[in-house]
Tab-separated table of C-alpha atoms and ligand atoms in Angstrom:
chain	number	residue	atom	x	y	z
A	938	MET	CA	-4.583	1.096	35.331
A	939	ALA	CA	-6.875	3.761	34.043
A	940	ALA	CA	-5.099	5.527	36.995
A	941	ASP	CA	-1.723	5.462	35.339
A	942	ILE	CA	-3.176	6.874	31.625
A	943	ARG	CA	-2.645	10.728	31.719
A	944	LYS	CA	-2.567	11.457	27.998
A	945	ILE	CA	-3.297	9.338	24.820
A	946	VAL	CA	-2.656	10.100	21.656
A	947	LEU	CA	-5.062	8.764	18.995
A	948	ALA	CA	-5.240	7.855	15.662
A	949	TYR	CA	-8.030	9.849	14.550
A	950	SER	CA	-9.567	9.534	11.031
A	951	GLY	CA	-12.643	11.242	11.446
A	952	GLY	CA	-14.665	8.572	11.292
A	953	LEU	CA	-18.119	7.414	12.960
A	954	ASP	CA	-14.921	4.276	14.579
A	955	THR	CA	-12.435	6.822	15.979
A	956	SER	CA	-15.369	9.216	16.582
A	957	VAL	CA	-16.843	7.912	19.622
A	958	ILE	CA	-13.427	6.003	20.572
A	959	LEU	CA	-12.093	9.638	21.308
A	960	PRO	CA	-14.867	10.685	24.179
A	961	TRP	CA	-14.611	7.160	25.180
A	962	LEU	CA	-10.719	7.246	26.039
A	963	LYS	CA	-11.620	10.502	27.862
A	964	ASP	CA	-14.721	8.555	30.013
A	965	THR	CA	-13.182	5.470	30.519
A	966	TYR	CA	-9.125	6.987	31.255
A	967	GLY	CA	-10.193	9.891	32.647
A	968	CYS	CA	-7.303	12.175	30.666
A	969	LYS	CA	-6.317	14.456	28.022
A	970	VAL	CA	-6.719	12.840	23.837
A	971	ILE	CA	-4.939	14.132	21.662
A	972	ALA	CA	-6.178	13.541	17.731
A	973	PHE	CA	-3.970	12.539	15.647
A	974	VAL	CA	-4.186	12.997	11.953
A	975	ALA	CA	-2.074	11.926	8.927
A	976	ASP	CA	-2.261	13.146	5.635
A	977	LEU	CA	-1.521	10.690	3.210
A	978	GLY	CA	-3.983	11.804	1.005
A	979	GLN	CA	-7.033	10.785	1.672
A	980	GLY	CA	-8.763	14.170	-0.038
A	981	ARG	CA	-10.728	16.739	1.519
A	982	GLY	CA	-13.842	14.860	1.323
A	983	GLU	CA	-12.212	13.381	4.443
A	984	LEU	CA	-9.870	15.896	5.867
A	985	ALA	CA	-12.265	19.289	5.705
A	986	GLY	CA	-12.947	20.274	8.795
A	987	ILE	CA	-11.649	17.637	10.726
A	988	GLU	CA	-9.771	19.621	13.333
A	989	THR	CA	-13.037	21.031	14.490
A	990	LYS	CA	-14.283	18.162	14.522
A	991	ALA	CA	-12.189	16.318	16.558
A	992	LEU	CA	-12.427	19.125	19.211
A	993	ALA	CA	-16.349	19.152	19.286
A	994	SER	CA	-15.219	14.833	19.522
A	995	GLY	CA	-13.597	15.903	22.913
A	996	ALA	CA	-10.068	16.278	21.935
A	997	ASP	CA	-7.878	18.664	24.121
A	998	LYS	CA	-6.159	18.554	20.483
A	999	CYS	CA	-6.084	17.917	17.082
A	1000	VAL	CA	-2.522	17.414	15.183
A	1001	VAL	CA	-2.336	17.166	11.379
A	1002	ALA	CA	1.069	16.129	9.845
A	1003	ASP	CA	0.975	16.184	6.389
A	1004	LEU	CA	2.919	13.252	5.081
A	1005	ARG	CA	2.034	12.701	1.431
A	1006	ARG	CA	5.712	12.560	0.427
A	1007	GLU	CA	7.101	11.173	2.729
A	1008	PHE	CA	4.707	8.512	2.236
A	1009	ALA	CA	5.218	8.517	-1.667
A	1010	GLU	CA	8.829	8.418	-1.463
A	1011	GLN	CA	9.823	6.719	1.214
A	1012	TYR	CA	7.107	4.038	1.642
A	1013	CYS	CA	5.633	3.441	-1.702
A	1014	PHE	CA	8.594	3.988	-3.843
A	1015	LYS	CA	10.730	1.252	-1.672
A	1016	MET	CA	8.521	-0.840	-2.065
A	1017	LEU	CA	7.549	-0.324	-5.600
A	1018	ALA	CA	11.983	-1.087	-6.666
A	1019	ALA	CA	11.265	-4.602	-4.311
A	1020	GLY	CA	8.322	-5.503	-6.808
A	1021	ALA	CA	6.680	-6.370	-3.248
A	1022	VAL	CA	2.898	-7.520	-4.135
A	1023	TYR	CA	0.583	-9.157	-1.866
A	1024	GLU	CA	-0.328	-12.846	-3.517
A	1025	GLN	CA	-0.572	-11.355	-6.694
A	1026	VAL	CA	-2.259	-8.624	-7.033
A	1027	TYR	CA	-2.565	-6.379	-4.460
A	1028	LEU	CA	-0.524	-3.791	-4.481
A	1029	MET	CA	-1.192	-2.975	-0.588
A	1030	GLY	CA	-2.240	0.556	-0.486
A	1031	THR	CA	-3.361	0.214	3.077
A	1032	ALA	CA	-0.228	-1.803	4.402
A	1033	ILE	CA	1.932	0.537	3.502
A	1034	ALA	CA	0.345	3.185	4.850
A	1035	ARG	CA	0.401	1.676	8.330
A	1036	PRO	CA	3.561	2.148	10.042
A	1037	LEU	CA	4.208	5.705	8.523
A	1038	ILE	CA	1.033	6.723	10.572
A	1039	ALA	CA	1.800	5.263	13.108
A	1040	LYS	CA	5.767	6.158	13.510
A	1041	ALA	CA	4.300	9.916	13.111
A	1042	GLN	CA	1.851	9.016	15.876
A	1043	VAL	CA	4.684	7.936	18.303
A	1044	ALA	CA	6.698	10.604	17.494
A	1045	CYS	CA	3.632	13.556	18.228
A	1046	ALA	CA	2.994	11.340	21.793
A	1047	LEU	CA	7.348	11.568	22.743
A	1048	ARG	CA	6.841	15.345	21.569
A	1049	GLU	CA	3.272	15.896	23.903
A	1050	LYS	CA	5.341	13.250	26.772
A	1051	ALA	CA	2.078	11.414	26.484
A	1052	ASP	CA	1.909	7.944	27.904
A	1053	ALA	CA	-0.308	5.945	25.242
A	1054	VAL	CA	-1.538	5.686	21.934
A	1055	ALA	CA	-4.606	4.845	20.478
A	1056	HIS	CA	-5.921	3.032	17.611
A	1057	GLY	CA	-9.543	2.302	16.125
A	1058	ALA	CA	-8.724	-0.654	14.218
A	1059	THR	CA	-10.869	-3.761	14.983
A	1060	GLY	CA	-9.689	-7.313	16.805
A	1061	LYS	CA	-10.210	-9.308	13.401
A	1062	GLY	CA	-7.949	-7.431	10.571
A	1063	ASN	CA	-4.568	-6.213	9.937
A	1064	ASP	CA	-4.066	-3.422	10.734
A	1065	GLN	CA	-4.484	-3.590	14.641
A	1066	VAL	CA	-1.523	-5.678	14.074
A	1067	ARG	CA	0.264	-3.032	11.622
A	1068	PHE	CA	-0.203	-0.435	14.254
A	1069	GLU	CA	0.417	-1.880	17.445
A	1070	LEU	CA	3.546	-3.778	15.938
A	1071	THR	CA	4.600	-0.106	14.892
A	1072	TYR	CA	4.209	1.082	18.493
A	1073	MET	CA	6.798	-1.479	20.348
A	1074	ALA	CA	9.308	-1.131	17.208
A	1075	LEU	CA	9.512	2.313	18.207
A	1076	ALA	CA	8.582	3.157	21.730
A	1077	PRO	CA	7.927	0.240	23.592
A	1078	HIS	CA	7.027	2.086	26.624
A	1079	LEU	CA	4.429	3.477	25.461
A	1080	ALA	CA	1.128	1.268	26.798
A	1081	ILE	CA	-1.483	-0.012	24.052
A	1082	LEU	CA	-4.834	1.077	23.948
A	1083	ALA	CA	-7.343	-0.725	21.216
A	1084	PRO	CA	-10.765	0.084	22.400
A	1085	TRP	CA	-12.404	-2.312	19.763
A	1086	LYS	CA	-10.779	-5.463	22.048
A	1087	ASP	CA	-11.122	-4.335	25.130
A	1088	PRO	CA	-14.832	-6.015	26.298
A	1089	ARG	CA	-16.171	-2.547	28.469
A	1090	PHE	CA	-16.346	-1.335	24.852
A	1091	LYS	CA	-19.504	-1.339	24.047
A	1092	LEU	CA	-19.972	0.695	20.678
A	1093	THR	CA	-18.880	-1.981	18.016
A	1094	SER	CA	-21.779	-1.806	15.854
A	1095	ARG	CA	-22.815	0.694	13.406
A	1096	GLU	CA	-26.544	1.494	15.636
A	1097	ALA	CA	-24.515	1.952	18.802
A	1098	ALA	CA	-21.768	4.040	17.520
A	1099	LEU	CA	-24.269	6.428	16.293
A	1100	ALA	CA	-26.240	6.630	19.220
A	1101	TYR	CA	-23.897	7.367	21.484
A	1102	ALA	CA	-22.513	9.947	19.127
A	1103	LYS	CA	-26.354	11.265	18.986
A	1104	ALA	CA	-26.586	11.779	23.448
A	1105	ARG	CA	-23.045	12.990	23.065
A	1106	ARG	CA	-23.672	16.101	20.219
A	1107	ILE	CA	-20.761	14.238	18.629
A	1108	PRO	CA	-20.923	15.710	14.885
A	1109	VAL	CA	-21.094	12.674	12.678
A	1110	ALA	CA	-21.043	13.329	9.199
A	1111	ALA	CA	-25.023	13.291	7.642
A	1112	THR	CA	-24.597	12.266	4.365
A	1113	LYS	CA	-26.216	8.621	3.921
A	1114	LYS	CA	-22.693	6.504	5.186
A	1115	SER	CA	-21.895	4.042	2.584
A	1116	ALA	CA	-22.061	0.435	3.085
A	1117	TYR	CA	-18.081	-0.259	2.413
A	1118	SER	CA	-15.461	-0.365	4.672
A	1119	ARG	CA	-13.054	1.825	3.018
A	1120	ASP	CA	-9.601	2.982	3.293
A	1121	ARG	CA	-8.086	5.768	1.248
A	1122	ASN	CA	-4.652	7.053	0.220
A	1123	LEU	CA	-2.700	8.635	-2.110
A	1124	TRP	CA	-2.146	5.419	-3.300
A	1125	HIS	CA	-5.446	3.486	-3.545
A	1126	ILE	CA	-8.796	3.007	-2.103
A	1127	ALA	CA	-9.593	-0.377	-0.691
A	1128	HIS	CA	-13.038	-1.146	-0.233
A	1129	GLU	CA	-14.874	-4.066	2.117
A	1130	GLY	CA	-17.773	-4.860	3.536
A	1131	ALA	CA	-21.288	-5.076	2.900
A	1132	ASP	CA	-22.427	-7.141	-0.682
A	1133	LEU	CA	-18.372	-7.499	-1.220
A	1134	GLU	CA	-18.785	-10.062	1.906
A	1135	ASN	CA	-20.119	-12.939	-0.898
A	1136	PRO	CA	-17.115	-13.142	-3.512
A	1137	LEU	CA	-20.590	-14.639	-5.598
A	1138	ASN	CA	-21.030	-10.801	-5.823
A	1139	GLU	CA	-19.301	-8.810	-8.704
A	1140	PRO	CA	-18.603	-5.376	-7.805
A	1141	THR	CA	-21.248	-2.701	-8.887
A	1142	ASP	CA	-20.129	0.146	-11.177
A	1143	SER	CA	-20.857	2.221	-8.942
A	1144	LEU	CA	-18.289	1.110	-5.899
A	1145	TRP	CA	-15.326	2.650	-8.398
A	1146	LEU	CA	-14.030	5.820	-6.333
A	1147	MET	CA	-10.600	6.822	-7.809
A	1148	SER	CA	-11.346	5.476	-11.722
A	1149	VAL	CA	-14.082	4.451	-14.146
A	1150	PRO	CA	-16.358	1.229	-14.439
A	1151	LEU	CA	-14.525	-1.061	-17.210
A	1152	ALA	CA	-17.463	0.666	-19.394
A	1153	LYS	CA	-16.989	3.347	-19.446
A	1154	ALA	CA	-13.625	3.322	-20.389
A	1155	PRO	CA	-12.650	6.106	-23.592
A	1156	SER	CA	-11.769	3.933	-26.611
A	1157	ARG	CA	-8.616	5.507	-27.512
A	1158	PRO	CA	-6.148	4.845	-25.743
A	1159	ARG	CA	-3.558	7.043	-23.217
A	1160	TYR	CA	-0.178	6.252	-23.874
A	1161	VAL	CA	2.229	8.071	-20.596
A	1162	THR	CA	5.762	7.944	-20.075
A	1163	VAL	CA	7.730	8.109	-16.637
A	1164	GLY	CA	11.057	7.634	-16.107
A	1165	PHE	CA	12.889	6.209	-13.336
A	1166	LYS	CA	16.631	6.753	-11.972
A	1167	SER	CA	18.430	4.313	-9.763
A	1168	GLY	CA	14.679	2.269	-9.804
A	1169	VAL	CA	12.810	5.549	-8.893
A	1170	PRO	CA	10.117	7.010	-10.498
A	1171	ARG	CA	10.809	10.700	-11.368
A	1172	SER	CA	8.776	12.308	-14.228
A	1173	VAL	CA	5.986	12.066	-16.113
A	1174	ASP	CA	5.795	13.064	-19.708
A	1175	GLY	CA	8.998	14.879	-18.867
A	1176	THR	CA	7.838	16.838	-15.980
A	1177	ARG	CA	9.334	16.407	-12.691
A	1178	LEU	CA	7.579	15.766	-9.384
A	1179	PRO	CA	7.758	15.227	-6.260
A	1180	GLY	CA	6.657	11.846	-5.536
A	1181	HIS	CA	3.166	12.678	-4.180
A	1182	GLU	CA	2.572	14.487	-7.250
A	1183	LEU	CA	3.761	11.675	-9.611
A	1184	VAL	CA	1.585	8.987	-7.779
A	1185	ALA	CA	-1.416	11.811	-8.300
A	1186	ALA	CA	-0.772	12.704	-11.642
A	1187	LEU	CA	-0.494	9.345	-12.610
A	1188	ASN	CA	-3.775	8.294	-10.650
A	1189	ALA	CA	-5.600	10.454	-13.115
A	1190	ILE	CA	-4.024	8.761	-15.693
A	1191	GLY	CA	-4.789	5.356	-15.433
A	1192	GLY	CA	-8.576	6.125	-13.721
A	1193	LYS	CA	-9.603	7.506	-16.245
A	1194	HIS	CA	-9.175	4.057	-18.487
A	1195	ALA	CA	-10.124	1.842	-15.836
A	1196	VAL	CA	-6.652	0.758	-14.891
A	1197	GLY	CA	-5.541	-0.754	-11.664
A	1198	GLN	CA	-8.949	-2.440	-10.250
A	1199	VAL	CA	-8.402	-5.854	-8.363
A	1200	ASP	CA	-10.588	-7.743	-6.792
A	1201	LEU	CA	-9.260	-10.431	-4.670
A	1202	VAL	CA	-10.202	-12.789	-1.921
A	1203	GLU	CA	-6.926	-12.618	0.501
A	1204	ASN	CA	-5.339	-14.211	3.782
A	1205	ARG	CA	-4.979	-11.928	6.723
A	1206	LEU	CA	-2.330	-12.139	8.808
A	1207	VAL	CA	-4.900	-13.479	11.826
A	1208	GLY	CA	-5.994	-16.612	9.689
A	1209	ILE	CA	-9.337	-15.156	8.143
A	1210	LYS	CA	-9.721	-15.036	4.131
A	1211	SER	CA	-11.747	-11.524	3.625
A	1212	ARG	CA	-12.873	-10.312	-0.230
A	1213	GLY	CA	-11.275	-6.529	-1.016
A	1214	VAL	CA	-11.921	-4.540	-4.196
A	1215	TYR	CA	-8.845	-2.266	-4.871
A	1216	GLU	CA	-8.504	0.649	-6.832
A	1217	THR	CA	-4.494	1.553	-7.202
A	1218	PRO	CA	-4.262	3.538	-11.106
A	1219	GLY	CA	-1.075	4.846	-11.045
A	1220	GLY	CA	0.498	2.326	-8.570
A	1221	THR	CA	-0.315	-0.161	-11.026
A	1222	ILE	CA	1.136	1.530	-14.119
A	1223	LEU	CA	4.157	2.255	-12.162
A	1224	TYR	CA	4.850	-1.161	-11.373
A	1225	GLU	CA	4.601	-2.328	-15.255
A	1226	ALA	CA	7.328	0.137	-16.013
A	1227	HIS	CA	9.587	-0.537	-13.088
A	1228	ARG	CA	8.707	-4.604	-14.693
A	1229	ALA	CA	9.666	-3.842	-17.737
A	1230	LEU	CA	12.542	-1.390	-17.125
A	1231	GLU	CA	14.178	-3.680	-15.068
A	1232	ALA	CA	13.349	-6.660	-17.502
A	1233	LEU	CA	15.890	-4.567	-19.599
A	1234	VAL	CA	18.939	-3.698	-17.593
A	1235	LEU	CA	19.441	-6.361	-14.680
A	1236	ASP	CA	20.839	-10.002	-15.653
A	1237	ARG	CA	18.604	-12.920	-15.297
A	1238	GLU	CA	19.949	-14.115	-11.531
A	1239	THR	CA	19.620	-11.072	-9.968
A	1240	MET	CA	15.889	-10.586	-11.372
A	1241	HIS	CA	15.002	-14.150	-10.480
A	1242	TYR	CA	16.937	-14.250	-7.144
A	1243	LYS	CA	14.574	-10.627	-6.821
A	1244	GLN	CA	11.524	-12.464	-7.476
A	1245	LEU	CA	12.322	-14.189	-4.016
A	1246	VAL	CA	13.052	-11.258	-2.309
A	1247	ALA	CA	9.893	-9.373	-3.651
A	1248	GLN	CA	7.638	-12.414	-2.237
A	1249	LYS	CA	9.641	-11.784	1.038
A	1250	TYR	CA	9.071	-8.199	0.908
A	1251	ALA	CA	5.483	-8.178	0.592
A	1252	GLU	CA	4.770	-10.434	3.684
A	1253	VAL	CA	6.895	-7.735	5.593
A	1254	VAL	CA	4.467	-5.237	4.320
A	1255	TYR	CA	1.150	-6.844	5.010
A	1256	TYR	CA	2.087	-8.133	8.235
A	1257	GLY	CA	3.541	-4.835	9.198
A	1258	GLN	CA	6.333	-5.936	9.615
A	1259	TRP	CA	8.477	-2.507	8.419
A	1260	PHE	CA	10.383	-1.940	11.823
A	1261	SER	CA	12.320	-4.569	11.714
A	1262	PRO	CA	15.883	-5.331	10.556
A	1263	LEU	CA	14.378	-7.957	7.733
A	1264	ARG	CA	13.015	-5.171	5.974
A	1265	GLU	CA	16.466	-2.997	6.373
A	1266	ALA	CA	18.082	-5.947	5.449
A	1267	LEU	CA	15.505	-6.527	1.870
A	1268	ASP	CA	15.883	-2.810	1.799
A	1269	ALA	CA	19.932	-3.239	1.181
A	1270	PHE	CA	19.518	-5.934	-1.292
A	1271	VAL	CA	17.153	-4.072	-3.237
A	1272	ALA	CA	19.301	-0.977	-3.261
A	1273	SER	CA	21.581	-2.582	-4.700
A	1274	THR	CA	20.003	-4.062	-7.747
A	1275	GLN	CA	18.676	-0.127	-8.664
A	1276	ARG	CA	21.363	1.627	-9.301
A	1277	GLN	CA	20.854	1.123	-12.659
A	1278	VAL	CA	17.268	0.568	-13.136
A	1279	THR	CA	17.135	4.445	-15.143
A	1280	GLY	CA	15.356	4.866	-18.204
A	1281	THR	CA	12.145	5.964	-19.577
A	1282	VAL	CA	8.853	3.188	-19.987
A	1283	ARG	CA	5.835	4.408	-22.258
A	1284	VAL	CA	2.684	3.192	-20.861
A	1285	LYS	CA	-0.698	2.575	-22.831
A	1286	CYS	CA	-3.236	3.572	-20.426
A	1287	PHE	CA	-6.725	1.393	-22.338
A	1288	LYS	CA	-9.602	-0.230	-20.940
A	1289	GLY	CA	-8.382	-1.402	-17.644
A	1290	HIS	CA	-5.129	-2.176	-18.351
A	1291	ALA	CA	-1.664	-1.015	-18.581
A	1292	THR	CA	0.943	-2.382	-21.033
A	1293	VAL	CA	4.135	-1.414	-21.646
A	1294	ALA	CA	4.541	0.205	-24.694
A	1295	GLY	CA	7.829	0.627	-25.222
A	1296	VAL	CA	11.258	1.200	-22.732
A	1297	CYS	CA	14.337	2.260	-23.125
A	1298	SER	CA	17.972	2.656	-20.688
A	1299	PRO	CA	21.163	3.426	-21.437
A	1300	TYR	CA	21.627	0.150	-19.180
A	1301	SER	CA	20.062	-1.805	-21.176
A	1302	LEU	CA	21.597	-4.760	-21.747
A	1303	TYR	CA	19.165	-5.767	-24.288
A	1304	SER	CA	21.691	-6.680	-26.985
A	1305	GLY	CA	19.874	-6.522	-30.515
A	1306	LYS	CA	22.793	-8.167	-32.505
A	1307	LEU	CA	23.041	-10.918	-29.342
A	1308	ALA	CA	19.112	-11.478	-30.294
A	1309	SER	CA	18.800	-11.130	-33.097
A	1310	PHE	CA	18.203	-14.558	-35.885
A	1311	THR	CA	20.716	-13.692	-38.120
A	1312	MET	CA	24.580	-14.990	-37.171
A	1313	GLY	CA	26.866	-11.875	-36.274
A	1314	LYS	CA	29.898	-12.297	-33.894
A	1315	GLY	CA	30.176	-12.437	-30.031
A	1316	TYR	CA	27.805	-15.396	-29.859
A	1317	THR	CA	29.319	-18.996	-31.842
A	1318	PRO	CA	26.180	-21.229	-32.279
A	1319	SER	CA	28.885	-24.309	-32.453
A	1320	ASP	CA	29.348	-23.482	-28.841
A	1321	ALA	CA	25.895	-24.503	-27.653
A	1322	SER	CA	26.111	-28.163	-29.058
A	1323	GLY	CA	28.724	-28.742	-26.239
A	1324	PHE	CA	26.955	-26.688	-23.878
A	1325	ILE	CA	23.532	-28.426	-24.180
A	1326	LYS	CA	25.756	-32.139	-24.710
A	1327	LEU	CA	26.675	-31.096	-20.844
A	1328	PHE	CA	23.683	-29.485	-19.728
A	1329	GLY	CA	21.601	-32.351	-20.817
A	1330	LEU	CA	23.774	-35.169	-19.465
A	1331	GLN	CA	21.169	-36.130	-17.030
A	1332	MET	CA	18.527	-36.446	-19.461
A	1333	ARG	CA	20.441	-38.957	-21.338
A	1334	GLY	CA	21.071	-40.827	-18.078
A	1335	ARG	CA	17.156	-41.087	-17.249
A	1336	GLY	CA	16.173	-41.432	-20.737
A	1337	ARG	CA	15.092	-43.999	-22.677
A	1338	ASP	CA	16.131	-44.872	-25.940
B	2064	LIG	N1	-7.420	-6.133	3.070
B	2064	LIG	C1	-6.601	-4.986	3.041
B	2064	LIG	C2	-5.451	-4.769	4.439
B	2064	LIG	O1	-5.359	-5.445	4.941
B	2064	LIG	C3	-7.850	-3.801	3.414
B	2064	LIG	C4	-7.566	-3.337	4.820
B	2064	LIG	C5	-8.522	-2.195	4.015
B	2064	LIG	N2	-8.920	-1.003	5.601
B	2064	LIG	C6	-10.393	-0.943	5.798
B	2064	LIG	N3	-10.158	-0.575	7.336
B	2064	LIG	N4	-11.451	-0.943	4.930
B	2064	LIG	O2	-4.106	-4.024	3.492
């Protein structure tokens, strides 16, 4: 098998795991390895000097792709329009990123005429599934290498990985590495592991990176206005922004007020329950705003049916089935519901909450006249008597005098 592989494109993050996987792949397969880096807005902390680092770790080439705008507009915003949330609270910042990373990695592999793609996800998590399903959907002929699942790979402990890196003079950040396993991008940051592995432990204040601890949230609220056009967020406080900048602006606002902090014991696809703590400040503002706008413009039947779609959409994203006919079909339904989801929403960020403080739309179905307690035209209360009689027929049938 090893003899067949001549060039590998590795999804490379610059962290310890992929830094040792890179030379391990070269040693094991004796072939060229290209480090592929996806910029999804994880920030300079992770991206600065990454090319130098990849080359120093033995990469034959390093390719960095700026995917921030595509990530926000073609992935996060689609998920937002669907209203997809996994297990009530997780806004899926990690899950939604994987298909895009893998898609761009595959494109790189095809350009470079590589015959294999590799990733550094472990054999216990969701990410391995998300990467590999995408590889399979887009380029089934490529070999998939996942060293963590290869019995020959012995670097699965931090100590072993550090020793290997040292022996080969591979640069690994000298900074005291945090105990947490983290995944950061434009949409969120996920924290797992260490003290969080015990669900009895509350996240410590020092854990939060994109937002302040709740106790440090200011005592004055910040109101922010988000403009939507056909279900897509377009502006913040009246300024039109491209998707990635819009999310970044809302992250800054929400983060200051501890908005979007979530602590969840979740069901992984592989059957394990795991504990994750998430920060999604901008995303939380957007979900709240979008929901309020839909409440104003969607008719009841569409809105209720869309809740079923949202639930399924969340599973599709969480399970890594982005490149599937089902996701495309769900998107078509969602797009049809979003035609009139246009308007502006005022959101109050305050003490960990993003609360809708006002909403308006040219397509509003809300009629003050109809809803008002004072009688008016267009609704004849006596009609309601006949309606209730028939609607309640079964109640009478079963009820007793
Ligand atoms: N549990 C979340 C998910 O599956 C987050 C995973 C975070 N990944 C990580 N390498 N820390 O989407």
